[in-house]
mmCIF file of C-alpha atoms and ligand atoms in Angstrom:
data_model
loop_
_atom_site.group_PDB
_atom_site.id
_atom_site.type_symbol
_atom_site.label_atom_id
_atom_site.label_comp_id
_atom_site.label_asym_id
_atom_site.label_seq_id
_atom_site.Cartn_x
_atom_site.Cartn_y
_atom_site.Cartn_z
ATOM 1 C CA MET A 1 244.998 187.754 130.700
ATOM 2 C CA LYS A 2 242.652 189.375 128.180
ATOM 3 C CA MET A 3 242.508 188.515 124.542
ATOM 4 C CA ARG A 4 240.465 190.369 121.974
ATOM 5 C CA PHE A 5 239.382 188.143 119.163
ATOM 6 C CA ASN A 6 240.433 190.462 116.378
ATOM 7 C CA THR A 7 240.375 187.662 113.866
ATOM 8 C CA LEU A 8 236.608 187.683 114.211
ATOM 9 C CA ASP A 9 236.186 191.404 113.673
ATOM 10 C CA THR A 10 234.242 190.622 110.556
ATOM 11 C CA PHE A 11 231.292 189.474 112.631
ATOM 12 C CA ALA A 12 232.150 190.836 116.084
ATOM 13 C CA ASN A 13 232.701 194.393 114.956
ATOM 14 C CA SER A 14 229.845 196.068 116.705
ATOM 15 C CA ILE A 15 230.231 194.220 119.979
ATOM 16 C CA GLU A 16 233.143 194.936 122.280
ATOM 17 C CA GLU A 17 233.285 191.395 123.563
ATOM 18 C CA THR A 18 236.277 190.285 125.501
ATOM 19 C CA ILE A 19 237.351 186.744 126.071
ATOM 20 C CA GLN A 20 239.805 186.103 128.894
ATOM 21 C CA THR A 21 242.087 183.114 129.194
ATOM 22 C CA ASP A 22 242.914 180.886 132.170
ATOM 23 C CA VAL A 23 240.394 182.400 134.596
ATOM 24 C CA SER A 24 239.750 180.946 138.070
ATOM 25 C CA LEU A 25 236.169 179.733 138.541
ATOM 26 C CA ALA A 26 236.400 179.825 142.365
ATOM 27 C CA THR A 27 233.875 182.664 142.606
ATOM 28 C CA TYR A 28 231.609 181.134 139.950
ATOM 29 C CA ASN A 29 230.642 177.945 141.827
ATOM 30 C CA THR A 30 229.108 177.738 145.295
ATOM 31 C CA PHE A 31 231.468 174.888 146.335
ATOM 32 C CA ARG A 32 234.229 177.480 145.711
ATOM 33 C CA PHE A 33 236.511 174.925 144.045
ATOM 34 C CA ASP A 34 239.373 176.659 142.316
ATOM 35 C CA TYR A 35 239.694 175.243 138.834
ATOM 36 C CA HIS A 36 240.211 177.342 135.728
ATOM 37 C CA ALA A 37 238.371 178.031 132.498
ATOM 38 C CA GLU A 38 240.615 177.856 129.446
ATOM 39 C CA TYR A 39 238.601 180.694 127.887
ATOM 40 C CA PHE A 40 236.087 182.794 129.817
ATOM 41 C CA ALA A 41 233.447 185.381 128.959
ATOM 42 C CA ILE A 42 230.323 186.914 130.459
ATOM 43 C CA ALA A 43 227.256 187.193 128.203
ATOM 44 C CA GLU A 44 224.912 190.063 129.058
ATOM 45 C CA THR A 45 222.857 190.133 125.871
ATOM 46 C CA LEU A 46 221.571 187.589 123.394
ATOM 47 C CA ASP A 47 223.649 189.259 120.665
ATOM 48 C CA SER A 48 226.859 188.962 122.658
ATOM 49 C CA LEU A 49 226.029 185.303 123.365
ATOM 50 C CA LYS A 50 225.604 184.717 119.630
ATOM 51 C CA VAL A 51 229.016 186.259 118.925
ATOM 52 C CA LEU A 52 230.638 184.116 121.621
ATOM 53 C CA LEU A 53 229.107 180.977 120.152
ATOM 54 C CA ARG A 54 230.372 181.933 116.706
ATOM 55 C CA TRP A 55 233.835 182.471 118.153
ATOM 56 C CA ALA A 56 233.726 179.024 119.773
ATOM 57 C CA LYS A 57 232.564 177.412 116.559
ATOM 58 C CA HIS A 58 235.211 179.225 114.536
ATOM 59 C CA PHE A 59 238.002 178.043 116.854
ATOM 60 C CA ASN A 60 236.412 174.634 117.442
ATOM 61 C CA GLN A 61 236.144 175.151 121.198
ATOM 62 C CA PRO A 62 233.562 173.374 123.401
ATOM 63 C CA VAL A 63 231.157 175.701 125.241
ATOM 64 C CA THR A 64 230.054 175.360 128.870
ATOM 65 C CA MET A 65 227.441 177.689 130.351
ATOM 66 C CA ILE A 66 227.409 178.551 134.048
ATOM 67 C CA GLY A 67 224.622 180.507 135.733
ATOM 68 C CA GLY A 68 224.994 180.912 139.491
ATOM 69 C CA GLY A 69 227.208 177.818 139.815
ATOM 70 C CA SER A 70 224.954 176.509 142.615
ATOM 71 C CA ASN A 71 224.381 173.069 141.151
ATOM 72 C CA LEU A 72 227.908 172.307 140.021
ATOM 73 C CA LEU A 73 230.702 170.029 141.079
ATOM 74 C CA ILE A 74 233.713 171.356 139.197
ATOM 75 C CA SER A 75 236.481 168.782 139.581
ATOM 76 C CA ALA A 76 239.083 169.828 136.986
ATOM 77 C CA SER A 77 239.873 172.800 134.806
ATOM 78 C CA ILE A 78 237.366 173.267 132.003
ATOM 79 C CA PRO A 79 238.646 173.135 128.449
ATOM 80 C CA GLY A 80 237.159 175.491 125.860
ATOM 81 C CA LEU A 81 234.958 178.517 126.487
ATOM 82 C CA VAL A 82 233.054 178.988 129.751
ATOM 83 C CA ILE A 83 230.237 181.514 129.375
ATOM 84 C CA ILE A 84 228.733 183.090 132.476
ATOM 85 C CA ASN A 85 225.073 183.756 131.806
ATOM 86 C CA ARG A 86 223.955 187.259 132.757
ATOM 87 C CA LEU A 87 221.208 187.767 130.146
ATOM 88 C CA ALA A 88 218.827 190.260 131.737
ATOM 89 C CA GLY A 89 215.236 191.437 131.319
ATOM 90 C CA MET A 90 211.675 190.534 132.183
ATOM 91 C CA SER A 91 208.235 191.308 130.746
ATOM 92 C CA ALA A 92 204.732 190.429 131.908
ATOM 93 C CA ARG A 93 201.546 190.023 129.889
ATOM 94 C CA GLU A 94 198.145 189.723 131.537
ATOM 95 C CA GLN A 95 196.027 187.069 129.871
ATOM 96 C CA VAL A 96 192.285 186.866 129.841
ATOM 97 C CA GLY A 97 190.925 185.128 132.904
ATOM 98 C CA ASN A 98 193.195 184.103 135.725
ATOM 99 C CA LEU A 99 196.568 183.882 133.941
ATOM 100 C CA VAL A 100 199.667 186.065 133.709
ATOM 101 C CA SER A 101 202.577 185.277 131.354
ATOM 102 C CA LEU A 102 205.968 186.301 132.627
ATOM 103 C CA THR A 103 208.930 186.061 130.263
ATOM 104 C CA VAL A 104 212.294 186.219 132.003
ATOM 105 C CA ALA A 105 215.782 186.284 130.506
ATOM 106 C CA ALA A 106 217.868 183.285 131.549
ATOM 107 C CA GLY A 107 220.546 185.215 133.460
ATOM 108 C CA GLU A 108 218.139 186.774 135.975
ATOM 109 C CA ASN A 109 218.413 185.615 139.574
ATOM 110 C CA TRP A 110 215.676 183.075 140.371
ATOM 111 C CA HIS A 111 214.935 184.219 143.926
ATOM 112 C CA GLU A 112 214.687 187.883 142.848
ATOM 113 C CA VAL A 113 212.083 186.811 140.284
ATOM 114 C CA VAL A 114 210.126 184.897 142.958
ATOM 115 C CA LYS A 115 210.196 188.013 145.176
ATOM 116 C CA TYR A 116 208.940 190.190 142.322
ATOM 117 C CA VAL A 117 206.164 187.737 141.452
ATOM 118 C CA VAL A 118 204.964 187.462 145.071
ATOM 119 C CA ASN A 119 205.002 191.271 145.341
ATOM 120 C CA GLU A 120 202.800 191.492 142.265
ATOM 121 C CA GLY A 121 200.382 189.040 143.916
ATOM 122 C CA TRP A 122 200.859 186.281 141.348
ATOM 123 C CA PHE A 123 200.706 182.634 142.445
ATOM 124 C CA GLY A 124 202.740 179.611 141.348
ATOM 125 C CA ILE A 125 206.374 179.907 142.478
ATOM 126 C CA GLU A 126 206.112 181.061 146.108
ATOM 127 C CA ASN A 127 207.189 177.580 147.329
ATOM 128 C CA LEU A 128 210.351 177.865 145.209
ATOM 129 C CA ALA A 129 211.656 180.910 147.099
ATOM 130 C CA LEU A 130 215.333 181.146 148.049
ATOM 131 C CA ILE A 131 216.591 178.537 145.581
ATOM 132 C CA PRO A 132 219.929 179.978 144.440
ATOM 133 C CA GLY A 133 220.924 180.375 140.806
ATOM 134 C CA THR A 134 219.566 181.694 137.546
ATOM 135 C CA VAL A 135 216.228 181.443 135.782
ATOM 136 C CA GLY A 136 217.902 179.683 132.847
ATOM 137 C CA ALA A 137 219.150 176.819 134.988
ATOM 138 C CA ALA A 138 215.778 176.268 136.687
ATOM 139 C CA PRO A 139 214.360 174.124 133.838
ATOM 140 C CA VAL A 140 217.644 172.196 133.467
ATOM 141 C CA GLN A 141 217.044 170.108 136.566
ATOM 142 C CA ASN A 142 213.382 171.115 136.947
ATOM 143 C CA ILE A 143 213.989 172.717 140.342
ATOM 144 C CA GLY A 144 211.587 171.743 143.068
ATOM 145 C CA ALA A 145 210.793 172.365 146.720
ATOM 146 C CA TYR A 146 207.851 172.055 149.110
ATOM 147 C CA GLY A 147 205.662 170.103 146.706
ATOM 148 C CA VAL A 148 206.152 172.367 143.665
ATOM 149 C CA GLU A 149 208.347 171.849 140.604
ATOM 150 C CA VAL A 150 209.141 174.605 138.141
ATOM 151 C CA LYS A 151 207.643 172.477 135.331
ATOM 152 C CA ASP A 152 204.246 173.179 136.934
ATOM 153 C CA VAL A 153 204.479 176.820 135.798
ATOM 154 C CA ILE A 154 206.707 176.753 132.714
ATOM 155 C CA ALA A 155 204.813 177.471 129.486
ATOM 156 C CA ARG A 156 207.821 177.362 127.164
ATOM 157 C CA VAL A 157 211.589 177.770 127.065
ATOM 158 C CA GLN A 158 213.613 179.810 124.587
ATOM 159 C CA VAL A 159 216.878 178.238 123.466
ATOM 160 C CA ILE A 160 219.845 178.963 121.255
ATOM 161 C CA ASP A 161 221.517 176.192 119.282
ATOM 162 C CA LYS A 162 225.228 176.287 120.195
ATOM 163 C CA CYS A 163 226.267 175.270 116.727
ATOM 164 C CA THR A 164 223.894 177.107 114.378
ATOM 165 C CA GLY A 165 223.023 180.104 116.578
ATOM 166 C CA ASP A 166 219.301 179.552 115.817
ATOM 167 C CA VAL A 167 216.995 180.878 118.544
ATOM 168 C CA TYR A 168 213.577 179.274 119.044
ATOM 169 C CA TRP A 169 210.956 178.304 121.629
ATOM 170 C CA ILE A 170 210.216 174.796 122.921
ATOM 171 C CA ASN A 171 206.898 174.042 124.621
ATOM 172 C CA ALA A 172 207.111 172.757 128.190
ATOM 173 C CA ARG A 173 205.497 169.428 127.315
ATOM 174 C CA ASP A 174 208.389 168.653 124.923
ATOM 175 C CA CYS A 175 211.187 169.391 127.432
ATOM 176 C CA GLY A 176 211.206 165.929 129.063
ATOM 177 C CA PHE A 177 210.631 167.310 132.548
ATOM 178 C CA ALA A 178 210.873 164.744 135.341
ATOM 179 C CA TYR A 179 212.088 164.622 138.942
ATOM 180 C CA ARG A 180 215.260 166.819 138.927
ATOM 181 C CA ASP A 181 215.615 166.116 135.240
ATOM 182 C CA SER A 182 214.879 167.349 131.717
ATOM 183 C CA HIS A 183 216.210 166.965 128.171
ATOM 184 C CA PHE A 184 218.482 169.971 128.912
ATOM 185 C CA LYS A 185 220.378 167.681 131.285
ATOM 186 C CA GLY A 186 220.107 164.764 128.852
ATOM 187 C CA LYS A 187 219.901 164.622 125.082
ATOM 188 C CA TRP A 188 220.091 168.417 124.564
ATOM 189 C CA LYS A 189 222.934 169.114 126.988
ATOM 190 C CA ASP A 190 225.595 169.450 124.302
ATOM 191 C CA THR A 191 223.492 171.348 121.804
ATOM 192 C CA LEU A 192 221.085 173.833 123.446
ATOM 193 C CA LEU A 193 221.458 176.729 125.864
ATOM 194 C CA ILE A 194 218.446 178.321 127.535
ATOM 195 C CA THR A 195 218.115 182.042 126.855
ATOM 196 C CA SER A 196 214.674 182.834 128.269
ATOM 197 C CA VAL A 197 211.802 181.163 130.138
ATOM 198 C CA GLU A 198 208.075 181.925 129.934
ATOM 199 C CA LEU A 199 206.191 181.257 133.159
ATOM 200 C CA SER A 200 202.432 180.901 133.355
ATOM 201 C CA LEU A 201 201.307 182.292 136.721
ATOM 202 C CA LYS A 202 197.895 182.729 138.302
ATOM 203 C CA LYS A 203 196.185 185.783 139.768
ATOM 204 C CA GLN A 204 194.302 183.529 142.183
ATOM 205 C CA ALA A 205 195.157 179.991 143.273
ATOM 206 C CA GLU A 206 195.256 177.591 146.197
ATOM 207 C CA LEU A 207 198.330 177.784 148.394
ATOM 208 C CA LEU A 208 200.228 174.538 148.982
ATOM 209 C CA LEU A 209 201.234 174.121 152.624
ATOM 210 C CA SER A 210 201.289 170.370 153.078
ATOM 211 C CA TYR A 211 205.071 169.899 152.672
ATOM 212 C CA GLY A 212 208.042 170.465 154.958
ATOM 213 C CA GLY A 213 206.088 171.706 157.958
ATOM 214 C CA LEU A 214 204.957 174.947 156.258
ATOM 215 C CA SER A 215 201.461 174.766 157.771
ATOM 216 C CA ASP A 216 202.878 174.572 161.323
ATOM 217 C CA ARG A 217 204.396 178.004 160.872
ATOM 218 C CA ILE A 218 201.339 179.836 159.631
ATOM 219 C CA GLN A 219 198.397 180.834 161.794
ATOM 220 C CA GLY A 220 194.900 181.449 160.375
ATOM 221 C CA GLU A 221 194.284 182.214 156.695
ATOM 222 C CA PRO A 222 197.691 182.492 155.029
ATOM 223 C CA SER A 223 198.422 185.034 152.306
ATOM 224 C CA LEU A 224 200.796 184.530 149.369
ATOM 225 C CA ALA A 225 203.385 186.638 151.219
ATOM 226 C CA ASP A 226 202.988 184.487 154.366
ATOM 227 C CA VAL A 227 203.832 181.334 152.410
ATOM 228 C CA PHE A 228 206.807 183.004 150.735
ATOM 229 C CA GLN A 229 208.075 184.109 154.161
ATOM 230 C CA ALA A 230 207.506 180.664 155.731
ATOM 231 C CA VAL A 231 209.481 178.997 152.925
ATOM 232 C CA CYS A 232 212.340 181.497 153.380
ATOM 233 C CA ASP A 233 212.319 180.962 157.162
ATOM 234 C CA VAL A 234 212.407 177.142 156.967
ATOM 235 C CA ARG A 235 215.155 177.212 154.362
ATOM 236 C CA ASN A 236 217.247 179.697 156.348
ATOM 237 C CA GLU A 237 217.001 177.427 159.395
ATOM 238 C CA LYS A 238 217.791 174.181 157.558
ATOM 239 C CA LEU A 239 220.207 175.017 154.765
ATOM 240 C CA PRO A 240 223.642 176.622 154.879
ATOM 241 C CA ASP A 241 223.969 179.945 153.056
ATOM 242 C CA PRO A 242 226.530 179.272 150.281
ATOM 243 C CA ASN A 243 227.942 182.781 150.836
ATOM 244 C CA VAL A 244 228.920 181.698 154.344
ATOM 245 C CA LEU A 245 229.586 177.944 154.007
ATOM 246 C CA ALA A 246 230.335 176.582 150.534
ATOM 247 C CA ASN A 247 227.825 173.953 149.331
ATOM 248 C CA SER A 248 225.562 173.110 146.415
ATOM 249 C CA GLY A 249 222.332 172.295 148.273
ATOM 250 C CA SER A 250 221.129 168.688 148.187
ATOM 251 C CA PHE A 251 224.052 166.589 147.027
ATOM 252 C CA PHE A 252 221.986 163.451 146.353
ATOM 253 C CA LYS A 253 218.603 162.892 144.740
ATOM 254 C CA ASN A 254 215.927 161.094 146.707
ATOM 255 C CA PRO A 255 216.113 157.493 145.391
ATOM 256 C CA ILE A 256 213.024 156.127 143.680
ATOM 257 C CA VAL A 257 212.292 152.461 144.486
ATOM 258 C CA SER A 258 209.538 149.943 143.801
ATOM 259 C CA THR A 259 206.736 149.424 146.325
ATOM 260 C CA SER A 260 208.040 145.958 147.192
ATOM 261 C CA GLN A 261 211.583 147.245 147.832
ATOM 262 C CA ARG A 262 210.199 150.023 150.011
ATOM 263 C CA ASN A 263 208.010 147.570 151.953
ATOM 264 C CA THR A 264 210.956 145.238 152.585
ATOM 265 C CA LEU A 265 213.047 148.181 153.781
ATOM 266 C CA LYS A 266 210.193 149.349 156.003
ATOM 267 C CA GLU A 267 210.159 145.927 157.721
ATOM 268 C CA HIS A 268 213.846 146.297 158.608
ATOM 269 C CA PHE A 269 213.731 150.061 159.260
ATOM 270 C CA PRO A 270 210.270 150.938 160.618
ATOM 271 C CA ASN A 271 211.119 154.662 160.778
ATOM 272 C CA LEU A 272 212.109 154.807 157.107
ATOM 273 C CA VAL A 273 210.956 158.107 155.562
ATOM 274 C CA SER A 274 209.293 157.567 152.179
ATOM 275 C CA PHE A 275 206.628 159.182 149.985
ATOM 276 C CA PRO A 276 204.448 157.579 147.311
ATOM 277 C CA PHE A 277 205.849 158.565 143.905
ATOM 278 C CA GLU A 278 204.457 157.481 140.535
ATOM 279 C CA ASP A 279 204.302 153.641 140.645
ATOM 280 C CA GLY A 280 206.620 153.286 143.634
ATOM 281 C CA TYR A 281 208.147 155.341 146.424
ATOM 282 C CA LYS A 282 210.662 158.126 146.867
ATOM 283 C CA LEU A 283 212.974 157.561 149.838
ATOM 284 C CA ALA A 284 214.319 160.527 151.810
ATOM 285 C CA ALA A 285 218.039 160.385 150.948
ATOM 286 C CA GLY A 286 218.788 162.675 153.907
ATOM 287 C CA TRP A 287 217.246 160.125 156.294
ATOM 288 C CA LEU A 288 219.225 157.227 154.771
ATOM 289 C CA ILE A 289 222.505 159.152 155.111
ATOM 290 C CA ASP A 290 221.680 160.416 158.595
ATOM 291 C CA GLN A 291 220.772 156.917 159.853
ATOM 292 C CA ALA A 292 223.997 155.566 158.356
ATOM 293 C CA GLY A 293 225.769 157.885 160.801
ATOM 294 C CA TRP A 294 227.090 160.561 158.453
ATOM 295 C CA LYS A 295 225.441 163.751 159.735
ATOM 296 C CA GLY A 296 228.097 166.240 160.901
ATOM 297 C CA LYS A 297 231.011 163.966 159.876
ATOM 298 C CA GLN A 298 234.099 165.623 158.362
ATOM 299 C CA HIS A 299 236.656 164.294 155.918
ATOM 300 C CA GLN A 300 239.687 166.559 155.428
ATOM 301 C CA GLY A 301 238.274 170.008 154.601
ATOM 302 C CA VAL A 302 234.777 168.841 153.617
ATOM 303 C CA GLY A 303 231.877 167.301 155.488
ATOM 304 C CA VAL A 304 228.212 166.413 155.861
ATOM 305 C CA TYR A 305 226.223 169.429 157.092
ATOM 306 C CA GLU A 306 225.332 169.063 160.763
ATOM 307 C CA LYS A 307 221.675 170.131 160.346
ATOM 308 C CA GLN A 308 220.885 168.305 157.082
ATOM 309 C CA ALA A 309 222.672 165.129 155.996
ATOM 310 C CA LEU A 310 221.694 165.632 152.358
ATOM 311 C CA VAL A 311 223.992 168.645 152.060
ATOM 312 C CA LEU A 312 227.754 168.261 151.678
ATOM 313 C CA VAL A 313 229.778 171.321 152.613
ATOM 314 C CA ASN A 314 233.262 172.576 151.837
ATOM 315 C CA TYR A 315 235.029 174.163 154.792
ATOM 316 C CA SER A 316 238.471 174.713 153.308
ATOM 317 C CA GLU A 317 239.327 172.664 150.205
ATOM 318 C CA SER A 318 240.324 174.402 146.984
ATOM 319 C CA LYS A 319 240.054 171.154 144.979
ATOM 320 C CA ALA A 320 237.286 168.548 144.742
ATOM 321 C CA ASP A 321 239.239 165.363 145.660
ATOM 322 C CA ALA A 322 238.187 165.200 149.321
ATOM 323 C CA LEU A 323 234.550 165.775 148.376
ATOM 324 C CA LEU A 324 234.625 163.042 145.721
ATOM 325 C CA ALA A 325 236.114 160.634 148.272
ATOM 326 C CA LEU A 326 233.442 161.556 150.833
ATOM 327 C CA GLU A 327 230.744 161.046 148.203
ATOM 328 C CA ASP A 328 232.064 157.574 147.401
ATOM 329 C CA ASN A 329 232.209 156.611 151.067
ATOM 330 C CA ILE A 330 228.629 157.753 151.676
ATOM 331 C CA LYS A 331 227.376 155.891 148.596
ATOM 332 C CA HIS A 332 229.127 152.685 149.639
ATOM 333 C CA SER A 333 227.844 152.852 153.177
ATOM 334 C CA VAL A 334 224.234 153.586 152.142
ATOM 335 C CA TYR A 335 224.335 150.774 149.600
ATOM 336 C CA ALA A 336 225.789 148.334 152.140
ATOM 337 C CA LEU A 337 223.097 149.195 154.688
ATOM 338 C CA TYR A 338 219.961 149.506 152.540
ATOM 339 C CA GLY A 339 220.878 148.122 149.097
ATOM 340 C CA VAL A 340 219.931 151.528 147.654
ATOM 341 C CA GLU A 341 222.114 153.444 145.201
ATOM 342 C CA LEU A 342 222.408 157.174 145.703
ATOM 343 C CA GLU A 343 222.612 159.391 142.647
ATOM 344 C CA ARG A 344 224.397 162.723 142.696
ATOM 345 C CA GLU A 345 222.292 165.847 142.042
ATOM 346 C CA PRO A 346 224.866 168.518 141.030
ATOM 347 C CA VAL A 347 226.358 168.397 137.549
ATOM 348 C CA GLN A 348 230.035 167.445 137.361
ATOM 349 C CA LEU A 349 232.221 169.632 135.150
ATOM 350 C CA PRO A 350 234.042 169.067 132.964
ATOM 351 C CA VAL A 351 231.802 166.239 131.803
ATOM 352 C CA ARG A 352 233.601 162.926 132.212
ATOM 353 C CA ALA A 353 232.869 159.199 132.391
ATOM 354 C CA SER A 354 230.505 158.348 135.228
ATOM 355 C CA LYS A 355 231.979 156.710 138.296
ATOM 356 C CA LYS A 356 228.847 154.572 138.593
ATOM 357 C CA ASP A 357 230.437 151.549 136.914
ATOM 358 C CA VAL A 358 233.401 151.612 139.275
ATOM 359 C CA PHE A 359 231.058 151.897 142.239
ATOM 360 C CA LEU A 360 228.940 148.954 141.141
ATOM 361 C CA GLU A 361 231.975 146.771 140.597
ATOM 362 C CA THR A 362 233.343 147.383 144.082
ATOM 363 C CA SER A 363 230.038 147.073 145.899
ATOM 364 C CA HIS A 364 229.137 143.535 144.855
HETATM 365 C C1 FAD B 1 221.789 176.256 149.380
HETATM 366 C C2 FAD B 1 221.217 175.631 148.134
HETATM 367 C C3 FAD B 1 219.890 175.213 148.129
HETATM 368 C C4 FAD B 1 219.352 174.630 146.979
HETATM 369 N N1 FAD B 1 218.030 174.228 147.011
HETATM 370 C C5 FAD B 1 217.494 173.659 145.928
HETATM 371 C C6 FAD B 1 216.116 173.232 145.945
HETATM 372 O O1 FAD B 1 215.408 173.389 146.934
HETATM 373 N N2 FAD B 1 215.621 172.638 144.839
HETATM 374 C C7 FAD B 1 216.374 172.474 143.711
HETATM 375 O O2 FAD B 1 215.852 171.937 142.735
HETATM 376 N N3 FAD B 1 217.664 172.877 143.653
HETATM 377 C C8 FAD B 1 218.238 173.464 144.730
HETATM 378 N N4 FAD B 1 219.552 173.860 144.693
HETATM 379 C C9 FAD B 1 220.355 173.636 143.478
HETATM 380 C C10 FAD B 1 220.460 174.868 142.549
HETATM 381 O O3 FAD B 1 220.218 176.048 143.246
HETATM 382 C C11 FAD B 1 219.489 174.776 141.375
HETATM 383 O O4 FAD B 1 219.712 173.598 140.645
HETATM 384 C C12 FAD B 1 219.635 175.988 140.425
HETATM 385 O O5 FAD B 1 218.625 175.953 139.450
HETATM 386 C C13 FAD B 1 221.000 176.056 139.759
HETATM 387 O O6 FAD B 1 221.082 177.291 139.085
HETATM 388 P P1 FAD B 1 222.484 177.885 138.631
HETATM 389 O O7 FAD B 1 222.220 179.094 137.806
HETATM 390 O O8 FAD B 1 223.343 178.085 139.817
HETATM 391 O O9 FAD B 1 223.026 176.698 137.721
HETATM 392 P P2 FAD B 1 224.545 176.254 137.523
HETATM 393 O O10 FAD B 1 225.000 175.568 138.753
HETATM 394 O O11 FAD B 1 225.353 177.383 137.032
HETATM 395 O O12 FAD B 1 224.384 175.179 136.366
HETATM 396 C C14 FAD B 1 223.768 173.927 136.592
HETATM 397 C C15 FAD B 1 223.727 173.141 135.280
HETATM 398 O O13 FAD B 1 222.874 173.789 134.357
HETATM 399 C C16 FAD B 1 223.600 174.170 133.178
HETATM 400 N N5 FAD B 1 223.107 175.494 132.796
HETATM 401 C C17 FAD B 1 223.143 176.614 133.532
HETATM 402 N N6 FAD B 1 222.526 177.610 132.875
HETATM 403 C C18 FAD B 1 222.113 177.096 131.696
HETATM 404 C C19 FAD B 1 221.417 177.635 130.570
HETATM 405 N N7 FAD B 1 221.013 178.910 130.538
HETATM 406 N N8 FAD B 1 221.162 176.822 129.517
HETATM 407 C C20 FAD B 1 221.528 175.504 129.550
HETATM 408 N N9 FAD B 1 222.211 174.958 130.575
HETATM 409 C C21 FAD B 1 222.482 175.738 131.642
HETATM 410 C C22 FAD B 1 225.063 174.190 133.591
HETATM 411 O O14 FAD B 1 225.927 173.990 132.485
HETATM 412 C C23 FAD B 1 225.087 173.043 134.575
HETATM 413 O O15 FAD B 1 225.134 171.827 133.875
HETATM 414 C C24 FAD B 1 220.133 174.457 145.825
HETATM 415 C C25 FAD B 1 221.478 174.888 145.836
HETATM 416 C C26 FAD B 1 222.008 175.479 146.974
HETATM 417 C C27 FAD B 1 223.435 175.950 146.966
#
């Protein structure tokens, strides 16, 4: 059902914005769960986004932004206004020396931007090829793959304040970037939306091949395009295409543990896969889940992907209950075996109390 917000004609006059009510989000999340948005709109320009935010403020409605829906676990209908981000546009500025600044609107598709950048011969994001979703969501969880995180190339992020409509830039160093984390996922999650991202790329740089078996695939002196292609090939082999089998990529973060905890685990599990990280170690969550016997297991219409235990897939469910139950079972079993807590990577919508407390209570 469509509803024009005539009451706001005073400030929405020039923009033919339409807000729909009770819209299914099944095609707006890669798990394909079928919950509804109370109000729904697509923002294609910054001006239309501003009008939508003013509408939400006027009617006291919470605002949720969705990009590609590839890092979401929607588990109930979403109250308030859901805005699909389709802000478009890109501009490049050559800097003196080795640098190129690329400013990209937040609704652009991330992989298309990587393709464009590699075509131009600019270095910095080739290892982040084929990550689904939008440019605006990339800083939210500081996307990463094959030894590169997007924070390595972000110069600054443009945001809009949901409440005041103010638009301004925040320097990368102030964004709280960490492993699959940033202030956009934390203290700014209720107040700021990302509208544009400025990347700082290089005209010449070293290629990084030391992760995920990339070097095994490339003979001789690799070019930028070779690395891009190798990343796409590995990912296509290992990860399910969400257009074919619903999923949201890695469902759990790699747990970070102290050196002593890792060493104790290594004594009991000599094949444990771990990498030095800051003061301790990152454990490969996929290995923990695989060794606990979950790879390929199914529960109702969902399951653990047969080629990569870190990925949960949805074969046939329209609601999230079976997936939430599977998640709990995996967490319990991994905790019982290794004493390690797994943390979910995708964002649950609508935002609700964490299940962590419940989990801790039942696991002791
Ligand atoms: C097959 C597959 C492989 C994947 N591989 C990787 C990988 O290698 N590395 C990795 O890091 N991730 C990976 N992901 C996860 C996902 O692709 C990324 O997190 C991506 O950046 C999500 O983008 P999106 O536009 O789909 O975000 P959405 O899922 O739409 O949103 C994610 C969160 O960000 C918020 N958000 C979205 N846009 C904005 C905005 N403009 N401003 C503020 N908040 C916003 C949303 O409200 C939500 O909380 C993978 C996912 C899939 C399905």
